[in-house]
PDB file of C-alpha atoms in Angstrom:
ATOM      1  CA  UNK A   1      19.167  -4.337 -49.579  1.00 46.00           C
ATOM      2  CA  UNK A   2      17.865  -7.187 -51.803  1.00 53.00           C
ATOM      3  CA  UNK A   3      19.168  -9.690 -53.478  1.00 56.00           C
ATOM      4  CA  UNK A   4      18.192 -11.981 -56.689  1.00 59.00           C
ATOM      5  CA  UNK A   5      18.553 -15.691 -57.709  1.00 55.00           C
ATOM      6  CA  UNK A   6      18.571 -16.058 -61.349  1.00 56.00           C
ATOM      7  CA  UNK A   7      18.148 -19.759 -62.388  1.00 53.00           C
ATOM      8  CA  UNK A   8      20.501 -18.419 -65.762  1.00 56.00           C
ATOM      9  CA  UNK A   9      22.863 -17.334 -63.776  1.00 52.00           C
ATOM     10  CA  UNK A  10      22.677 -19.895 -61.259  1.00 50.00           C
ATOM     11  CA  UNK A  11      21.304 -22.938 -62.551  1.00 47.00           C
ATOM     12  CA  UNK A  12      22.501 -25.547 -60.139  1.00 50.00           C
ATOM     13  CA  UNK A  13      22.415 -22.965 -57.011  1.00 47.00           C
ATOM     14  CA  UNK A  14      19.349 -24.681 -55.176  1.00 49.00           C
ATOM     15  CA  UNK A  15      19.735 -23.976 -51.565  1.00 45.00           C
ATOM     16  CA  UNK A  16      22.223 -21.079 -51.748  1.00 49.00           C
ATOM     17  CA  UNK A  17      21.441 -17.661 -50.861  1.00 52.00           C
ATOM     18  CA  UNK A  18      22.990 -14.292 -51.902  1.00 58.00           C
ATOM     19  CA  UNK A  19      24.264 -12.089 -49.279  1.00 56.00           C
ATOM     20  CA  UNK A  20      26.444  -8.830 -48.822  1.00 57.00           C
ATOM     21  CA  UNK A  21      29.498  -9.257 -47.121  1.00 59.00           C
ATOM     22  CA  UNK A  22      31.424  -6.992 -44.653  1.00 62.00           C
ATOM     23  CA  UNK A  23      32.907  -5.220 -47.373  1.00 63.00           C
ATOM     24  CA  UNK A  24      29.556  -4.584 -49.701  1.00 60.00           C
ATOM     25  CA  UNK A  25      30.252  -7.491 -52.224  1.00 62.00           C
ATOM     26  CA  UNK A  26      27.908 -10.080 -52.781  1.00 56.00           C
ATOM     27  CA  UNK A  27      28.752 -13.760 -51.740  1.00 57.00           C
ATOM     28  CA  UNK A  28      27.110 -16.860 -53.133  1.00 54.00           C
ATOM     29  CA  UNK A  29      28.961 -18.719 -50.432  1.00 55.00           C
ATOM     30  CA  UNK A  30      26.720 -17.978 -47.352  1.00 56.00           C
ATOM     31  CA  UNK A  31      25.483 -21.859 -47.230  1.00 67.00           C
ATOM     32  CA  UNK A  32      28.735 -22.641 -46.551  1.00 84.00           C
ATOM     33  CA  UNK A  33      29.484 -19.938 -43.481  1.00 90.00           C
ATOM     34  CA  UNK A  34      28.017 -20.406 -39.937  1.00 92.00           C
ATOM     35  CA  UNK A  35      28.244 -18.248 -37.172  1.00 95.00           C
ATOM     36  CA  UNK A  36      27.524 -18.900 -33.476  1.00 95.00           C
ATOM     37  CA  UNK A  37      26.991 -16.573 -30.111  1.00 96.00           C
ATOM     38  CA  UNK A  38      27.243 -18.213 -26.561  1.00 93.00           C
ATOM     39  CA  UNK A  39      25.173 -18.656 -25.110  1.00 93.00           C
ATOM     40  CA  UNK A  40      21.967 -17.362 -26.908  1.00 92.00           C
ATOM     41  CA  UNK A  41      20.347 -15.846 -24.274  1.00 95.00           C
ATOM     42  CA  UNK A  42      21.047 -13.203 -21.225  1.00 96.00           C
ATOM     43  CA  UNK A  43      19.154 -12.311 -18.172  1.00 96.00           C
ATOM     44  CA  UNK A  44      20.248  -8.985 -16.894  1.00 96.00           C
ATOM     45  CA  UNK A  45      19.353  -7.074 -13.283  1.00 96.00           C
ATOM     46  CA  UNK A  46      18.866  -3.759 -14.534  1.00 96.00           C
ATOM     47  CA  UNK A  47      22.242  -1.759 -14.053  1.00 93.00           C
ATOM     48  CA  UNK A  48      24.069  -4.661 -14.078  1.00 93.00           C
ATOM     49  CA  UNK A  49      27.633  -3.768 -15.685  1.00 93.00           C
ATOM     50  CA  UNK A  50      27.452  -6.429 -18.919  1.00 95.00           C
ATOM     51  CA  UNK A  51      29.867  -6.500 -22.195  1.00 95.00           C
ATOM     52  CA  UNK A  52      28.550  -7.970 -25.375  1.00 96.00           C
ATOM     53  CA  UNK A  53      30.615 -11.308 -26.084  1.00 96.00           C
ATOM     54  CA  UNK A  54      31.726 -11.418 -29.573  1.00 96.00           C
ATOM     55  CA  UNK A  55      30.380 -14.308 -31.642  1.00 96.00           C
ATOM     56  CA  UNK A  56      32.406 -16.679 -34.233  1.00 96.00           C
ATOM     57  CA  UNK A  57      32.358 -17.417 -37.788  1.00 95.00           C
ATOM     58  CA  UNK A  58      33.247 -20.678 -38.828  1.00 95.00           C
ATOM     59  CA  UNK A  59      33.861 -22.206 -43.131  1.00 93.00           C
ATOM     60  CA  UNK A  60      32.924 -25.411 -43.982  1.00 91.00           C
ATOM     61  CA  UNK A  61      34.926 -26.474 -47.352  1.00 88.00           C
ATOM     62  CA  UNK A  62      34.893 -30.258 -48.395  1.00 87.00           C
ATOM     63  CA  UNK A  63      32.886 -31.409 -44.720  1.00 88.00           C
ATOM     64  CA  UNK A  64      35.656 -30.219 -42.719  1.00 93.00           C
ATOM     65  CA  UNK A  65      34.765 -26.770 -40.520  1.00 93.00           C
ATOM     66  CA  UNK A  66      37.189 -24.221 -39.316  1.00 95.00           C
ATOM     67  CA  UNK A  67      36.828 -21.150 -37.267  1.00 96.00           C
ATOM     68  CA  UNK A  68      37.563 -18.234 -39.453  1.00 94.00           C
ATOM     69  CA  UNK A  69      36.720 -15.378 -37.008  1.00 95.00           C
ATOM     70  CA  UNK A  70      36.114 -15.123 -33.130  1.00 96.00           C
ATOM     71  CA  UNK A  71      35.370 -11.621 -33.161  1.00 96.00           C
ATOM     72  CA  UNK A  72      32.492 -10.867 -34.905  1.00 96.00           C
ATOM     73  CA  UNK A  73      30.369  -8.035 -33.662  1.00 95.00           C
ATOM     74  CA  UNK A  74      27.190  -8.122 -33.065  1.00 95.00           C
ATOM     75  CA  UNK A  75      24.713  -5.360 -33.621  1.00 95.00           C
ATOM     76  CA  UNK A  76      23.362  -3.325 -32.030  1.00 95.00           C
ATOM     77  CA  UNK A  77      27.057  -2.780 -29.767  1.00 94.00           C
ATOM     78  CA  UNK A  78      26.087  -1.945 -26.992  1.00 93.00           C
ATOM     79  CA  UNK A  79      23.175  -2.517 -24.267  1.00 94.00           C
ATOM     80  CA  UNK A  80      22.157  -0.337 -21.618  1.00 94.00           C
ATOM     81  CA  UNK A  81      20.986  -1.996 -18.893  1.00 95.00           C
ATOM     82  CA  UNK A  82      19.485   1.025 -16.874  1.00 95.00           C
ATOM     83  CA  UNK A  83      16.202   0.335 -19.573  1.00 94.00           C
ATOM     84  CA  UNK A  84      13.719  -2.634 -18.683  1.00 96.00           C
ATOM     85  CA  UNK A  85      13.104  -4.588 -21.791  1.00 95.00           C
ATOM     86  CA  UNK A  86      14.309  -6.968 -24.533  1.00 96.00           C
ATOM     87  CA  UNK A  87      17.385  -6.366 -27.053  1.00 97.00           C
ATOM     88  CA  UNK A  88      17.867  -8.813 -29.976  1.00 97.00           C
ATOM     89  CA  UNK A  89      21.531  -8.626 -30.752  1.00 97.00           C
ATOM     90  CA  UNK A  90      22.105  -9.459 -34.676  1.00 96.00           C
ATOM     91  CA  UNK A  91      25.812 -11.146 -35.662  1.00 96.00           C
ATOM     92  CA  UNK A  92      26.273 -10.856 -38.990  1.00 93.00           C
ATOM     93  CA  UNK A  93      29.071 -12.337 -41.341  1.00 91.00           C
ATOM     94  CA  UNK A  94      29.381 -12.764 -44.825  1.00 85.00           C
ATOM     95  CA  UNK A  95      25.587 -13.466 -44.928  1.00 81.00           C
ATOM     96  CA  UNK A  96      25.674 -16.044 -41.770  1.00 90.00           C
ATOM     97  CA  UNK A  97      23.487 -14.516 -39.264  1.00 92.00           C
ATOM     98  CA  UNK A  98      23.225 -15.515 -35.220  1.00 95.00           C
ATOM     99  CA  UNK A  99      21.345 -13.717 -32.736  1.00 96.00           C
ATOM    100  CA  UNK A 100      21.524 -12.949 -29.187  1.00 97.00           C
ATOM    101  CA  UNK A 101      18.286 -12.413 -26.690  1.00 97.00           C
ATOM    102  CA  UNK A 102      18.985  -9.889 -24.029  1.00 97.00           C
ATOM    103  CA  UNK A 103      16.784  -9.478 -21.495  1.00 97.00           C
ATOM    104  CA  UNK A 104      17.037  -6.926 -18.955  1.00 97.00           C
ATOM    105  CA  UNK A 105      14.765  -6.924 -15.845  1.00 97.00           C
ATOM    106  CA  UNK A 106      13.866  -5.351 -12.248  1.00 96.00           C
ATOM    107  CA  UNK A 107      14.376  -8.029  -9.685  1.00 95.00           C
ATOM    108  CA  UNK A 108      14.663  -5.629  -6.591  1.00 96.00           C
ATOM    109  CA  UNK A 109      12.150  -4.894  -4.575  1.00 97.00           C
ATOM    110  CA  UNK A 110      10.381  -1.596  -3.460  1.00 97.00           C
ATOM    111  CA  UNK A 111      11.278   0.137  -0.570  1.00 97.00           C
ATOM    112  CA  UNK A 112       8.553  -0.420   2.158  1.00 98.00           C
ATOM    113  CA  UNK A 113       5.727   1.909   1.740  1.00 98.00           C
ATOM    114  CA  UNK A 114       5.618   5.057   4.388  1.00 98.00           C
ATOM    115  CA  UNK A 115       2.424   5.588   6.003  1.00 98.00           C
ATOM    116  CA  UNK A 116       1.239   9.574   6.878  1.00 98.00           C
ATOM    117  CA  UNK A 117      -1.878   9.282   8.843  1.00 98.00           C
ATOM    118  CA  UNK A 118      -4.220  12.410   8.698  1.00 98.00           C
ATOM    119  CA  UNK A 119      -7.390  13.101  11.298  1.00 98.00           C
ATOM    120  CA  UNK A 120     -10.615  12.837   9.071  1.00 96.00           C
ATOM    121  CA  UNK A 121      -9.091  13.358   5.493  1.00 96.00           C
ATOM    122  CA  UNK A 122      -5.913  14.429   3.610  1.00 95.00           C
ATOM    123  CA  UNK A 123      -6.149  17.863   4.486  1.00 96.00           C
ATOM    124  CA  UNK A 124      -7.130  17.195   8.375  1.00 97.00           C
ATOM    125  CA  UNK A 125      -4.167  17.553  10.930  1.00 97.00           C
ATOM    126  CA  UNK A 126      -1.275  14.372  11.569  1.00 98.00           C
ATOM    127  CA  UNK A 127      -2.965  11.551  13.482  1.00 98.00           C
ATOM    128  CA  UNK A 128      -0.290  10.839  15.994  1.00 93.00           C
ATOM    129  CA  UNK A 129      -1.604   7.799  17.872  1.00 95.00           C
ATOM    130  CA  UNK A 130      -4.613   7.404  20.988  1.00 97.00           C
ATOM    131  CA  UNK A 131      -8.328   7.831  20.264  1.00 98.00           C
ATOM    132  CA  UNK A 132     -10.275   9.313  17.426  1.00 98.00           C
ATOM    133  CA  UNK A 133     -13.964  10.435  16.978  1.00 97.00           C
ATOM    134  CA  UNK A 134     -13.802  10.264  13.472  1.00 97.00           C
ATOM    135  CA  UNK A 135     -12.653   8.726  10.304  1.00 98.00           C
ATOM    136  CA  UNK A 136      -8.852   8.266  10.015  1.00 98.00           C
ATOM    137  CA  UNK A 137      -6.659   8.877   6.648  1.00 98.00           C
ATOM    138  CA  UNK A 138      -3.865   7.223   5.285  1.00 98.00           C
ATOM    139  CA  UNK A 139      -1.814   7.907   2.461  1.00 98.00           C
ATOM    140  CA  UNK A 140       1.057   5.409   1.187  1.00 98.00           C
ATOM    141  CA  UNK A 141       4.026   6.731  -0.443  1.00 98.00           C
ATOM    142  CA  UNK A 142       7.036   3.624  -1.980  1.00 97.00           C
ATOM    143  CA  UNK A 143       9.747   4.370  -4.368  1.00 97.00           C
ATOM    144  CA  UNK A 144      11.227   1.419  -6.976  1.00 97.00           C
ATOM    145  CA  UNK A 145      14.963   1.608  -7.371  1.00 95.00           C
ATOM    146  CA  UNK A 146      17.410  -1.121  -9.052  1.00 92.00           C
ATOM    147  CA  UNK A 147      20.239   0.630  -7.481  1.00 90.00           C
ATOM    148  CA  UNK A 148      20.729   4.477  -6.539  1.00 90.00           C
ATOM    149  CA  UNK A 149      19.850   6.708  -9.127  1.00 90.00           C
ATOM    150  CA  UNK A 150      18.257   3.874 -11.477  1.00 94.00           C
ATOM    151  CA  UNK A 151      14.547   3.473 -11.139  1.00 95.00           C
ATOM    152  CA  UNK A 152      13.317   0.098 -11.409  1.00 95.00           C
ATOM    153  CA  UNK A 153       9.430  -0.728 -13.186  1.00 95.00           C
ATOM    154  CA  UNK A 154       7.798   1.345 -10.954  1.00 96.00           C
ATOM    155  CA  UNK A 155       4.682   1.293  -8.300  1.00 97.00           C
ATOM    156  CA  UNK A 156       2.371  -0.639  -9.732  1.00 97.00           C
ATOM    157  CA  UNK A 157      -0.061  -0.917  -6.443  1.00 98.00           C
ATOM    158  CA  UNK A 158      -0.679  -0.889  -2.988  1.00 98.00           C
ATOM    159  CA  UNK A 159      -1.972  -3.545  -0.691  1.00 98.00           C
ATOM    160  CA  UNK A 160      -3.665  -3.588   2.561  1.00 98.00           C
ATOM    161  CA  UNK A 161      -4.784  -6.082   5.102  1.00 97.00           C
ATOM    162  CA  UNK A 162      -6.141  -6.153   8.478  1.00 95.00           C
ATOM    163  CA  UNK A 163      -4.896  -8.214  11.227  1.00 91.00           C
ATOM    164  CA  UNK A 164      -5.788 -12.083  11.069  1.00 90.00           C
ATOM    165  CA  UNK A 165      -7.223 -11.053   7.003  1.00 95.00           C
ATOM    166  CA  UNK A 166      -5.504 -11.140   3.665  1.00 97.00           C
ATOM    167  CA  UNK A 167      -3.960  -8.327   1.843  1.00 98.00           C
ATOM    168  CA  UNK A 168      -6.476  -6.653  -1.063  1.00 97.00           C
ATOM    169  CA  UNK A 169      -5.509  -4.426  -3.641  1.00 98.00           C
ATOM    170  CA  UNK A 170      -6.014  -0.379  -3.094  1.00 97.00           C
ATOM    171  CA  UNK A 171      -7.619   1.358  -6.136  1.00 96.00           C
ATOM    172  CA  UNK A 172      -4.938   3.919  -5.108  1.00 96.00           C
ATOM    173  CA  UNK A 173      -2.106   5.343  -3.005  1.00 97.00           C
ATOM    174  CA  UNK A 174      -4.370   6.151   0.111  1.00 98.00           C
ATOM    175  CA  UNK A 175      -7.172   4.698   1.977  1.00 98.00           C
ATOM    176  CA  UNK A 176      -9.810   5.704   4.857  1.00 98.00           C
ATOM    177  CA  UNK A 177     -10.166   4.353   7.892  1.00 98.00           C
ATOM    178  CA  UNK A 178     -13.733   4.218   9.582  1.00 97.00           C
ATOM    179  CA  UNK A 179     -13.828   1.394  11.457  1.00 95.00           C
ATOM    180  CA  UNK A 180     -14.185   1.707  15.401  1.00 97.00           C
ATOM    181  CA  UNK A 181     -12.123   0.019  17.275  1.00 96.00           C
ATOM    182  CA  UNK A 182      -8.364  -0.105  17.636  1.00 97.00           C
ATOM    183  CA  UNK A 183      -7.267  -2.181  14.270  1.00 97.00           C
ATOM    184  CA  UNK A 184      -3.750  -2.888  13.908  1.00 98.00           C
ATOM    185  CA  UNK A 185      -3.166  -2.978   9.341  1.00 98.00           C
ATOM    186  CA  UNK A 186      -0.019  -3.777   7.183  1.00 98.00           C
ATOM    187  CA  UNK A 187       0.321  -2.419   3.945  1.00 98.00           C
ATOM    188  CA  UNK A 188       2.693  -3.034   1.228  1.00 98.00           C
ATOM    189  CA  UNK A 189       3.789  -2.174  -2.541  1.00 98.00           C
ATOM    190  CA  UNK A 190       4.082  -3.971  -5.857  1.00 98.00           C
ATOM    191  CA  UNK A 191       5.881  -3.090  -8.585  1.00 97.00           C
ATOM    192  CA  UNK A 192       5.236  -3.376 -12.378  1.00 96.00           C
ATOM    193  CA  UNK A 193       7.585  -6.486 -12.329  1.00 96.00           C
ATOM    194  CA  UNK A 194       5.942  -8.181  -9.436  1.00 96.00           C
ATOM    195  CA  UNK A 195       8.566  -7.658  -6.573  1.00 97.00           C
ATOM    196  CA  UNK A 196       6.764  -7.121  -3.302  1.00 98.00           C
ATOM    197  CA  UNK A 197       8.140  -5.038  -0.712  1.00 98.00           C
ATOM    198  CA  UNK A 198       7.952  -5.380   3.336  1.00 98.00           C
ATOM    199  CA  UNK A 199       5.155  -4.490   4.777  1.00 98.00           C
ATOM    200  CA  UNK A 200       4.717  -1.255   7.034  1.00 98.00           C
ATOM    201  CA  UNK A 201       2.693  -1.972  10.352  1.00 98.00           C
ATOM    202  CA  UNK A 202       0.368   0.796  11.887  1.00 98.00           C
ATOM    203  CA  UNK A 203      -2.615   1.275  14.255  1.00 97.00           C
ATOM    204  CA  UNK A 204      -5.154   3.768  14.335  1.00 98.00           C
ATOM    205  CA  UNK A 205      -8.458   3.676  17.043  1.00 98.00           C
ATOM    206  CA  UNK A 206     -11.794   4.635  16.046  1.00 98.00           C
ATOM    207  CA  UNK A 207     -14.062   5.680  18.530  1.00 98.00           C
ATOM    208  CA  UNK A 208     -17.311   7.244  16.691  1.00 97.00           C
ATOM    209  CA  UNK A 209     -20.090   6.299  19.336  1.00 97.00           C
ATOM    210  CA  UNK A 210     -21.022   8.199  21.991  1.00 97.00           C
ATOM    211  CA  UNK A 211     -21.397   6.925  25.801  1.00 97.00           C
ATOM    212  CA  UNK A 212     -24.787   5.959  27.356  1.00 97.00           C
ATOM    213  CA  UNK A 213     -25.834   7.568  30.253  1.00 97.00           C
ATOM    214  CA  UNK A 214     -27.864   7.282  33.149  1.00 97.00           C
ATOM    215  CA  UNK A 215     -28.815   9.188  36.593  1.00 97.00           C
ATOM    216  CA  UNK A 216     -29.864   7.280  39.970  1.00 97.00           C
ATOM    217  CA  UNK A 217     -31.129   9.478  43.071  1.00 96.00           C
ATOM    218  CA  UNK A 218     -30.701   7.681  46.476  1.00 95.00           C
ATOM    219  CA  UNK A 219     -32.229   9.310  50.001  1.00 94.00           C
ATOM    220  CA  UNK A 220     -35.403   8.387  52.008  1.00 94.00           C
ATOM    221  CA  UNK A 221     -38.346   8.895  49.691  1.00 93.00           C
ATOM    222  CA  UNK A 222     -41.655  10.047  50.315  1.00 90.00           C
ATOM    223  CA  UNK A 223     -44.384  11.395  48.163  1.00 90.00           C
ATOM    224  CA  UNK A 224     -43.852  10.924  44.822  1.00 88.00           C
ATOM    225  CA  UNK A 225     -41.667  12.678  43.529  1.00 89.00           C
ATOM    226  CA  UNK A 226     -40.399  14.158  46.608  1.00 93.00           C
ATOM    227  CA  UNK A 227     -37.535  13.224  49.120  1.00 94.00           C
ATOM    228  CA  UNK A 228     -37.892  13.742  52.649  1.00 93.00           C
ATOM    229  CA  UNK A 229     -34.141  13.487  53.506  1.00 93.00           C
ATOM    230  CA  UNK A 230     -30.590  14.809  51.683  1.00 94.00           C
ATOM    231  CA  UNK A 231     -30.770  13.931  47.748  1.00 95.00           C
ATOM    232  CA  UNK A 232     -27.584  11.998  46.502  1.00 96.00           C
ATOM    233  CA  UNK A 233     -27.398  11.327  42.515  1.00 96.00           C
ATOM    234  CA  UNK A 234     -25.033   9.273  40.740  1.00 97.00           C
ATOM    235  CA  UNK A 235     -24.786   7.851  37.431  1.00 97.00           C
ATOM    236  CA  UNK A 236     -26.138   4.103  37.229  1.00 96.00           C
ATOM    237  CA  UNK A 237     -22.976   2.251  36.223  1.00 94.00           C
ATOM    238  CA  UNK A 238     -24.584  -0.543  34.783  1.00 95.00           C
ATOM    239  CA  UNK A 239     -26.093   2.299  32.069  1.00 95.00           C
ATOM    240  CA  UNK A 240     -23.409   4.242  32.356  1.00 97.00           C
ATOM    241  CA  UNK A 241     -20.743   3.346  29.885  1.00 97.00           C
ATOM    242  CA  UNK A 242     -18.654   2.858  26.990  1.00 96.00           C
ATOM    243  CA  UNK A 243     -17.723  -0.299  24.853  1.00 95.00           C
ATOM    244  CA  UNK A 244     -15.166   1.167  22.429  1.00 97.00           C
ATOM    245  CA  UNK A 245     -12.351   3.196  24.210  1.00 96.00           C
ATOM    246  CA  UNK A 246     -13.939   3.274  27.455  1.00 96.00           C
ATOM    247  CA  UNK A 247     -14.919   6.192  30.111  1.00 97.00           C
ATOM    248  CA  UNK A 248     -12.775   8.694  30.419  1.00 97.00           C
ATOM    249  CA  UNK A 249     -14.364  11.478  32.633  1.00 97.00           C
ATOM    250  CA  UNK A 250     -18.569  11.834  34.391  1.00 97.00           C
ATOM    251  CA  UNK A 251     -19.411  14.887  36.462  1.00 97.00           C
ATOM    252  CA  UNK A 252     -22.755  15.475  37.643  1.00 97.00           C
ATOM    253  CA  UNK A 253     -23.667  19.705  38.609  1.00 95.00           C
ATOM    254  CA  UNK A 254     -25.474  18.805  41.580  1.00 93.00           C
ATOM    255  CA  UNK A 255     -24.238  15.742  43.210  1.00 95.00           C
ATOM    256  CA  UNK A 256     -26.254  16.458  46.201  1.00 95.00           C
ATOM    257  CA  UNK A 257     -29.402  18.257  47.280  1.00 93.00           C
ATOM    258  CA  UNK A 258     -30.467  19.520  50.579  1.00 88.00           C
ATOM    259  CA  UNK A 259     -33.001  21.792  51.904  1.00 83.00           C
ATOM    260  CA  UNK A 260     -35.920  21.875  50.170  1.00 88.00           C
ATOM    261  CA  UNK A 261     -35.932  22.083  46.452  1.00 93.00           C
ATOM    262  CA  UNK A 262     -38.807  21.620  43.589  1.00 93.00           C
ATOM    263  CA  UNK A 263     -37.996  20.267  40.489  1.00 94.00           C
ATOM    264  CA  UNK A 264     -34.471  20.545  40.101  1.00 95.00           C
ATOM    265  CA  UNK A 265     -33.114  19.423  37.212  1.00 96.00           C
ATOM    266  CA  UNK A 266     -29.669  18.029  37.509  1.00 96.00           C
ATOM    267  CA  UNK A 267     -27.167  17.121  34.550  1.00 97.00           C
ATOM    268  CA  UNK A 268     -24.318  14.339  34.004  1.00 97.00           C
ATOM    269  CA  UNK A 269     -21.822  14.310  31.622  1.00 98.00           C
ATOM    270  CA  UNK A 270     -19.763  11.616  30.257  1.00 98.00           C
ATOM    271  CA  UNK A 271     -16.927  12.037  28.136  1.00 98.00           C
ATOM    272  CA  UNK A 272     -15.334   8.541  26.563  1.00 97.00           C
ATOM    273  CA  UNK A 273     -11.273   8.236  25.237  1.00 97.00           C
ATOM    274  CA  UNK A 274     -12.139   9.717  22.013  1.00 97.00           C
ATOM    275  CA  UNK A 275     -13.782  13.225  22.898  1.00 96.00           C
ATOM    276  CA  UNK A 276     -17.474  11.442  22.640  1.00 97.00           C
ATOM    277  CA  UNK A 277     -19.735  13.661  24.888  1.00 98.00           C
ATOM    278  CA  UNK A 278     -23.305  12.141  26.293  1.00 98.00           C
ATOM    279  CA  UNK A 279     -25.506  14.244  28.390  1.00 97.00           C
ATOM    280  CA  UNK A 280     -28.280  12.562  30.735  1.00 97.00           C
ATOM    281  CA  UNK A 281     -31.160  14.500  33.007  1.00 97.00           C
ATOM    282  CA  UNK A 282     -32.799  13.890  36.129  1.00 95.00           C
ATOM    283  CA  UNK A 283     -35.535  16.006  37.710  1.00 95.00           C
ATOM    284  CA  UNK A 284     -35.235  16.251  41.887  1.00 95.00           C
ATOM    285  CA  UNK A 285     -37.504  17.238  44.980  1.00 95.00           C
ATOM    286  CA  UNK A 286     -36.691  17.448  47.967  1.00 94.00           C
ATOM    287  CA  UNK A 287     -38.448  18.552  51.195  1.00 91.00           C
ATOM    288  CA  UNK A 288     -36.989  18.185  54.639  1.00 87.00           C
ATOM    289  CA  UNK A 289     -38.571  20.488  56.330  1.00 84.00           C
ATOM    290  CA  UNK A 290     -41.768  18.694  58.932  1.00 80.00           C
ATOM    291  CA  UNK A 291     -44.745  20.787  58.454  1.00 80.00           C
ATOM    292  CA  UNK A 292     -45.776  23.029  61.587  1.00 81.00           C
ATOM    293  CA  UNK A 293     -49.217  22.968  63.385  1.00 79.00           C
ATOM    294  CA  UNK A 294     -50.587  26.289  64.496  1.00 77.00           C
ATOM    295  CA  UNK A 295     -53.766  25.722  67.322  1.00 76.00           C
ATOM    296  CA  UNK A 296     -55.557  27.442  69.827  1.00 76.00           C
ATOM    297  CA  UNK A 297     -57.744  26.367  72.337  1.00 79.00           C
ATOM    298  CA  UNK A 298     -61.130  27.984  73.303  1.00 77.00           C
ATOM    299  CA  UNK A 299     -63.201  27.330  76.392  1.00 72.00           C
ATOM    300  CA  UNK A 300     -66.227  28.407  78.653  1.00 61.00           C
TER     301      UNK A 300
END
């Protein structure tokens, strides 16, 4: 609606306004009307149960003010405080106007994030703890509720640290491991309002490298490269080994040699924690066997 001043038809009405009433009818008297809501401002947890207050109308005549109304309603009636946002409530009588701020937030946080840890990538098997020769996926998964059955602002990220670091922000809901070593992270989630969750503790161990290896021969030598006496090989156990998740099994085909062999190639394996498999050579002769001297003697 609109209204007009006319300075014929109000001459001497500087400072007045023209308003419609409750009932339609215009008023010339608004100057002289006030109305008030206490207090002017609300802060709401979402689903919090919350009843508009009513505000008052008060009438100023000859300096003197008196409260003609305590039940004015404001507009709109009602709030609902399942929705995140801000409400201006508009009272409204005879042309006096008050208004109320209502603002209605999330201050609960997420529930801590649950961690599903996949062998390789999101589609490899569960990772269920111990040693792994490859990368190591994780995938985070929080939900943001006020209260059951009312979601709050929602996930707005995902954070990650590693032990003795700070957390960082994930560009998403997963991340992929491919550190070696055994690394012990916490991740957490953030909603849209800025409520941080607990964080979620896990470990996963890397172990991408393979083992060194390394074949000694012991026994009396002779000849290069032969061995005049039983042939015993072993792996060197200063070249022998593993830094990561450490030795788990070495066999050798041919520990030991007797008789008399040429060129015998034997093989170790070595097999770390995480399924790493290193293969080393060595090349043996052996000859135990003392040469025999056939003679004759002639004479006259």
């Amino acid at each position: 609606y609109s209204c007009l001043i006319c300075k014929d038809y109000n001459p001497k009405g500087e400072g007045k306004a023209c308003e419609f009433d409750e009932n339609n009818n215009i008023t010339m008297e608004t100057k002289n009307y006030r109305v008030e809501v206490e207090p002017s401002e609300y802060t709401l947890n979402q689903g919090e149960d919350f009843t508009l207050p009513y505000g008052k109308a008060y009438y100023t005549k000859d300096g003197v003010e008196s409260l003609v109304s305590d039940t004015v309603v404001g507009n709109p009636k009602m709030i609902d405080t399942n929705k995140i946002g801000e409400t201006t409530v508009v009272y409204v009588y005879k042309g006096a106007r008050a208004e109320l701020k209502i603002t209605v937030v999330d201050n609960v946080n997420p529930s801590v994030p649950q961690v599903v840890l996949r062998l390789d990538n999101k589609k490899g098997k569960l990772y269920s703890g111990g040693w792994h020769n490859g990368n190591i996926y994780a995938e985070y998964k929080s939900t943001d509720y006020s209260k059951k059955g009312i979601l709050g602002s929602g996930i707005k990220e995902y954070q990650l640290k590693q032990e003795g670091g700070s957390f960082n922000t994930l560009t998403a809901n997963n991340y992929t491991h491919t550190t070696n070593g055994e690394t012990i992270y916490e991740v957490r989630s953030i909603d849209k309002s800025a409520n941080i969750s607990e964080a979620n503790t896990y470990k996963v161990m890397i172990d991408k490298e393979k083992p060194t290896c390394e074949l000694t021969v012991s026994g009396t030598k002779g000849n290069d490269p032969w061995y005049t006496s039983t042939a015993t090989i072993s792996f060197n156990d200063e070249k022998t080994t593993d830094t990561i998740s450490g030795l788990k099994t070495k066999t050798i085909d041919s520990p030991t040699i007797k008789g008399s062999v040429k060129n015998k190639k034997i093989t170790g394996k070595v097999t770390d924690k995480a399924g790493n498999t290193t293969r080393c050579y060595k090349t043996v002769s052996v000859d135990t066997i003392n040469p025999k001297v056939n003679y004759s003697v002639s004479g006259g």
